[in-house]
Amino acid sequence: MSALSDGLKRRGVSIRHACGSIACAATLAAGLVTILLSLSEGALPVIACTVIAFSLGNVIFVLGPAGKRGAALGIVNAITTLAGPLAPSVTGMILDVGSGAADGSAMPWCLPGPSLSSGRSRDLP
């Protein structure tokens, strides 16, 4: 990803757009793959979607300015660790609303996909 960003910078694209657009696109793609995860069947597609979805969001740490990477990592980790105490109750509420066990267990994966996609897609140039 940094090679793509560096290539854009060499072509005269501003640093903000060269790094920001790639990071936003990666975050949008991670959200879309998370939605695809809820629709996947079989072990291999689920594993592939999980790896891709949860890896693409880390692009921001490679593309961000060196002096701000630590702060960005700290903020992301602080927000991410909220999932531990919140996830069981939110997932339980979603499972209760589902019409059956299959619908209820796939539905919690549909929630982070759109929220992840919409979080950065508004920043695309």
PDB file of C-alpha atoms in Angstrom:
ATOM      1  CA  MET A   1       0.000   0.000   0.000  1.00  0.00           C
ATOM      2  CA  SER A   2       2.808   2.406   0.752  1.00  0.00           C
ATOM      3  CA  ALA A   3       4.263   1.785  -2.723  1.00  0.00           C
ATOM      4  CA  LEU A   4       0.958   2.863  -4.235  1.00  0.00           C
ATOM      5  CA  SER A   5       0.865   5.921  -2.002  1.00  0.00           C
ATOM      6  CA  ASP A   6       4.468   6.789  -2.866  1.00  0.00           C
ATOM      7  CA  GLY A   7       3.676   6.457  -6.573  1.00  0.00           C
ATOM      8  CA  LEU A   8       0.775   8.875  -6.215  1.00  0.00           C
ATOM      9  CA  LYS A   9       2.980  11.353  -4.357  1.00  0.00           C
ATOM     10  CA  ARG A  10       5.620  11.178  -7.112  1.00  0.00           C
ATOM     11  CA  ARG A  11       2.915  12.028  -9.654  1.00  0.00           C
ATOM     12  CA  GLY A  12       2.132  15.227  -7.762  1.00  0.00           C
ATOM     13  CA  VAL A  13      -0.899  14.130  -5.750  1.00  0.00           C
ATOM     14  CA  SER A  14      -1.004  15.803  -2.340  1.00  0.00           C
ATOM     15  CA  ILE A  15       0.118  13.704   0.616  1.00  0.00           C
ATOM     16  CA  ARG A  16      -3.302  14.035   2.193  1.00  0.00           C
ATOM     17  CA  HIS A  17      -5.044  12.548  -0.846  1.00  0.00           C
ATOM     18  CA  ALA A  18      -2.313   9.993  -1.600  1.00  0.00           C
ATOM     19  CA  CYS A  19      -2.437   8.502   1.887  1.00  0.00           C
ATOM     20  CA  GLY A  20      -6.009   9.344   2.836  1.00  0.00           C
ATOM     21  CA  SER A  21      -7.738   7.963  -0.216  1.00  0.00           C
ATOM     22  CA  ILE A  22      -5.922   4.633   0.037  1.00  0.00           C
ATOM     23  CA  ALA A  23      -6.680   4.361   3.753  1.00  0.00           C
ATOM     24  CA  CYS A  24     -10.336   5.246   3.182  1.00  0.00           C
ATOM     25  CA  ALA A  25     -10.659   2.787   0.325  1.00  0.00           C
ATOM     26  CA  ALA A  26      -9.086   0.038   2.453  1.00  0.00           C
ATOM     27  CA  THR A  27     -11.489   0.778   5.310  1.00  0.00           C
ATOM     28  CA  LEU A  28     -14.451   0.771   2.944  1.00  0.00           C
ATOM     29  CA  ALA A  29     -13.294  -2.550   1.472  1.00  0.00           C
ATOM     30  CA  ALA A  30     -12.891  -3.994   4.986  1.00  0.00           C
ATOM     31  CA  GLY A  31     -16.484  -3.072   5.766  1.00  0.00           C
ATOM     32  CA  LEU A  32     -17.770  -4.615   2.562  1.00  0.00           C
ATOM     33  CA  VAL A  33     -15.816  -7.830   3.166  1.00  0.00           C
ATOM     34  CA  THR A  34     -17.251  -7.931   6.709  1.00  0.00           C
ATOM     35  CA  ILE A  35     -20.737  -7.856   5.192  1.00  0.00           C
ATOM     36  CA  LEU A  36     -19.661 -10.604   2.776  1.00  0.00           C
ATOM     37  CA  LEU A  37     -18.478 -12.592   5.803  1.00  0.00           C
ATOM     38  CA  SER A  38     -22.055 -12.828   7.078  1.00  0.00           C
ATOM     39  CA  LEU A  39     -23.170 -14.213   3.718  1.00  0.00           C
ATOM     40  CA  SER A  40     -20.320 -16.722   3.320  1.00  0.00           C
ATOM     41  CA  GLU A  41     -20.765 -20.447   3.737  1.00  0.00           C
ATOM     42  CA  GLY A  42     -18.041 -23.005   4.235  1.00  0.00           C
ATOM     43  CA  ALA A  43     -14.822 -22.795   6.172  1.00  0.00           C
ATOM     44  CA  LEU A  44     -12.487 -21.393   3.512  1.00  0.00           C
ATOM     45  CA  PRO A  45     -14.587 -18.367   2.472  1.00  0.00           C
ATOM     46  CA  VAL A  46     -15.260 -17.486   6.125  1.00  0.00           C
ATOM     47  CA  ILE A  47     -11.572 -17.654   6.998  1.00  0.00           C
ATOM     48  CA  ALA A  48     -10.580 -15.665   3.914  1.00  0.00           C
ATOM     49  CA  CYS A  49     -13.172 -12.951   4.599  1.00  0.00           C
ATOM     50  CA  THR A  50     -12.128 -12.741   8.249  1.00  0.00           C
ATOM     51  CA  VAL A  51      -8.438 -12.369   7.403  1.00  0.00           C
ATOM     52  CA  ILE A  52      -9.064  -9.771   4.700  1.00  0.00           C
ATOM     53  CA  ALA A  53     -11.627  -7.754   6.669  1.00  0.00           C
ATOM     54  CA  PHE A  54      -9.563  -7.489   9.820  1.00  0.00           C
ATOM     55  CA  SER A  55      -6.275  -6.867   8.006  1.00  0.00           C
ATOM     56  CA  LEU A  56      -7.335  -4.070   5.669  1.00  0.00           C
ATOM     57  CA  GLY A  57      -8.117  -1.705   8.529  1.00  0.00           C
ATOM     58  CA  ASN A  58      -4.471  -1.717   9.598  1.00  0.00           C
ATOM     59  CA  VAL A  59      -3.394   0.079   6.413  1.00  0.00           C
ATOM     60  CA  ILE A  60      -3.764   3.376   8.242  1.00  0.00           C
ATOM     61  CA  PHE A  61      -0.805   2.553  10.491  1.00  0.00           C
ATOM     62  CA  VAL A  62       1.503   2.119   7.499  1.00  0.00           C
ATOM     63  CA  LEU A  63       0.369   5.233   5.653  1.00  0.00           C
ATOM     64  CA  GLY A  64       0.043   7.632   8.563  1.00  0.00           C
ATOM     65  CA  PRO A  65       2.755  10.117   9.523  1.00  0.00           C
ATOM     66  CA  ALA A  66       5.461   8.523  11.658  1.00  0.00           C
ATOM     67  CA  GLY A  67       4.973  10.979  14.520  1.00  0.00           C
ATOM     68  CA  LYS A  68       1.261  10.245  14.790  1.00  0.00           C
ATOM     69  CA  ARG A  69       1.247   6.455  14.405  1.00  0.00           C
ATOM     70  CA  GLY A  70       1.514   5.839  18.142  1.00  0.00           C
ATOM     71  CA  ALA A  71      -1.395   8.146  18.916  1.00  0.00           C
ATOM     72  CA  ALA A  72      -3.517   6.610  16.161  1.00  0.00           C
ATOM     73  CA  LEU A  73      -2.732   3.110  17.383  1.00  0.00           C
ATOM     74  CA  GLY A  74      -3.636   4.096  20.953  1.00  0.00           C
ATOM     75  CA  ILE A  75      -6.976   5.597  19.905  1.00  0.00           C
ATOM     76  CA  VAL A  76      -7.873   2.608  17.741  1.00  0.00           C
ATOM     77  CA  ASN A  77      -6.942   0.175  20.515  1.00  0.00           C
ATOM     78  CA  ALA A  78      -8.950   2.149  23.079  1.00  0.00           C
ATOM     79  CA  ILE A  79     -12.051   2.044  20.891  1.00  0.00           C
ATOM     80  CA  THR A  80     -11.494  -1.554  19.812  1.00  0.00           C
ATOM     81  CA  THR A  81     -11.224  -2.830  23.378  1.00  0.00           C
ATOM     82  CA  LEU A  82     -14.753  -1.571  24.036  1.00  0.00           C
ATOM     83  CA  ALA A  83     -15.916  -4.526  21.953  1.00  0.00           C
ATOM     84  CA  GLY A  84     -15.046  -6.896  24.797  1.00  0.00           C
ATOM     85  CA  PRO A  85     -17.596  -5.621  27.313  1.00  0.00           C
ATOM     86  CA  LEU A  86     -20.199  -4.511  24.735  1.00  0.00           C
ATOM     87  CA  ALA A  87     -20.211  -7.386  22.236  1.00  0.00           C
ATOM     88  CA  PRO A  88     -21.909 -10.066  24.357  1.00  0.00           C
ATOM     89  CA  SER A  89     -24.897  -7.912  25.254  1.00  0.00           C
ATOM     90  CA  VAL A  90     -25.303  -6.402  21.769  1.00  0.00           C
ATOM     91  CA  THR A  91     -24.926  -9.808  20.110  1.00  0.00           C
ATOM     92  CA  GLY A  92     -27.428 -11.297  22.564  1.00  0.00           C
ATOM     93  CA  MET A  93     -29.976  -8.621  21.713  1.00  0.00           C
ATOM     94  CA  ILE A  94     -29.456  -9.233  17.981  1.00  0.00           C
ATOM     95  CA  LEU A  95     -29.787 -13.005  18.450  1.00  0.00           C
ATOM     96  CA  ASP A  96     -33.050 -12.509  20.338  1.00  0.00           C
ATOM     97  CA  VAL A  97     -34.507 -10.478  17.481  1.00  0.00           C
ATOM     98  CA  GLY A  98     -33.530 -13.012  14.775  1.00  0.00           C
ATOM     99  CA  SER A  99     -36.233 -15.307  13.443  1.00  0.00           C
ATOM    100  CA  GLY A 100     -34.093 -18.408  13.879  1.00  0.00           C
ATOM    101  CA  ALA A 101     -30.682 -19.546  15.026  1.00  0.00           C
ATOM    102  CA  ALA A 102     -29.146 -19.208  11.551  1.00  0.00           C
ATOM    103  CA  ASP A 103     -30.537 -15.717  10.985  1.00  0.00           C
ATOM    104  CA  GLY A 104     -29.647 -14.631  14.479  1.00  0.00           C
ATOM    105  CA  SER A 105     -26.052 -15.817  14.271  1.00  0.00           C
ATOM    106  CA  ALA A 106     -25.400 -14.208  10.857  1.00  0.00           C
ATOM    107  CA  MET A 107     -27.024 -10.901  11.754  1.00  0.00           C
ATOM    108  CA  PRO A 108     -24.330  -9.679  14.202  1.00  0.00           C
ATOM    109  CA  TRP A 109     -21.833  -9.698  11.313  1.00  0.00           C
ATOM    110  CA  CYS A 110     -24.069  -7.376   9.299  1.00  0.00           C
ATOM    111  CA  LEU A 111     -23.785  -4.670  11.969  1.00  0.00           C
ATOM    112  CA  PRO A 112     -20.018  -3.938  11.878  1.00  0.00           C
ATOM    113  CA  GLY A 113     -19.834  -4.063   8.078  1.00  0.00           C
ATOM    114  CA  PRO A 114     -21.951  -0.997   7.324  1.00  0.00           C
ATOM    115  CA  SER A 115     -20.636   0.914  10.319  1.00  0.00           C
ATOM    116  CA  LEU A 116     -17.050   0.238   9.287  1.00  0.00           C
ATOM    117  CA  SER A 117     -17.764   1.129   5.672  1.00  0.00           C
ATOM    118  CA  SER A 118     -19.580   4.352   6.490  1.00  0.00           C
ATOM    119  CA  GLY A 119     -16.951   5.450   8.992  1.00  0.00           C
ATOM    120  CA  ARG A 120     -14.377   6.296   6.347  1.00  0.00           C
ATOM    121  CA  SER A 121     -16.264   6.302   3.066  1.00  0.00           C
ATOM    122  CA  ARG A 122     -17.378   9.881   3.613  1.00  0.00           C
ATOM    123  CA  ASP A 123     -13.708  10.928   3.523  1.00  0.00           C
ATOM    124  CA  LEU A 124     -13.058   9.597   0.029  1.00  0.00           C
ATOM    125  CA  PRO A 125     -12.065  12.418  -2.342  1.00  0.00           C
TER     126      PRO A 125
END
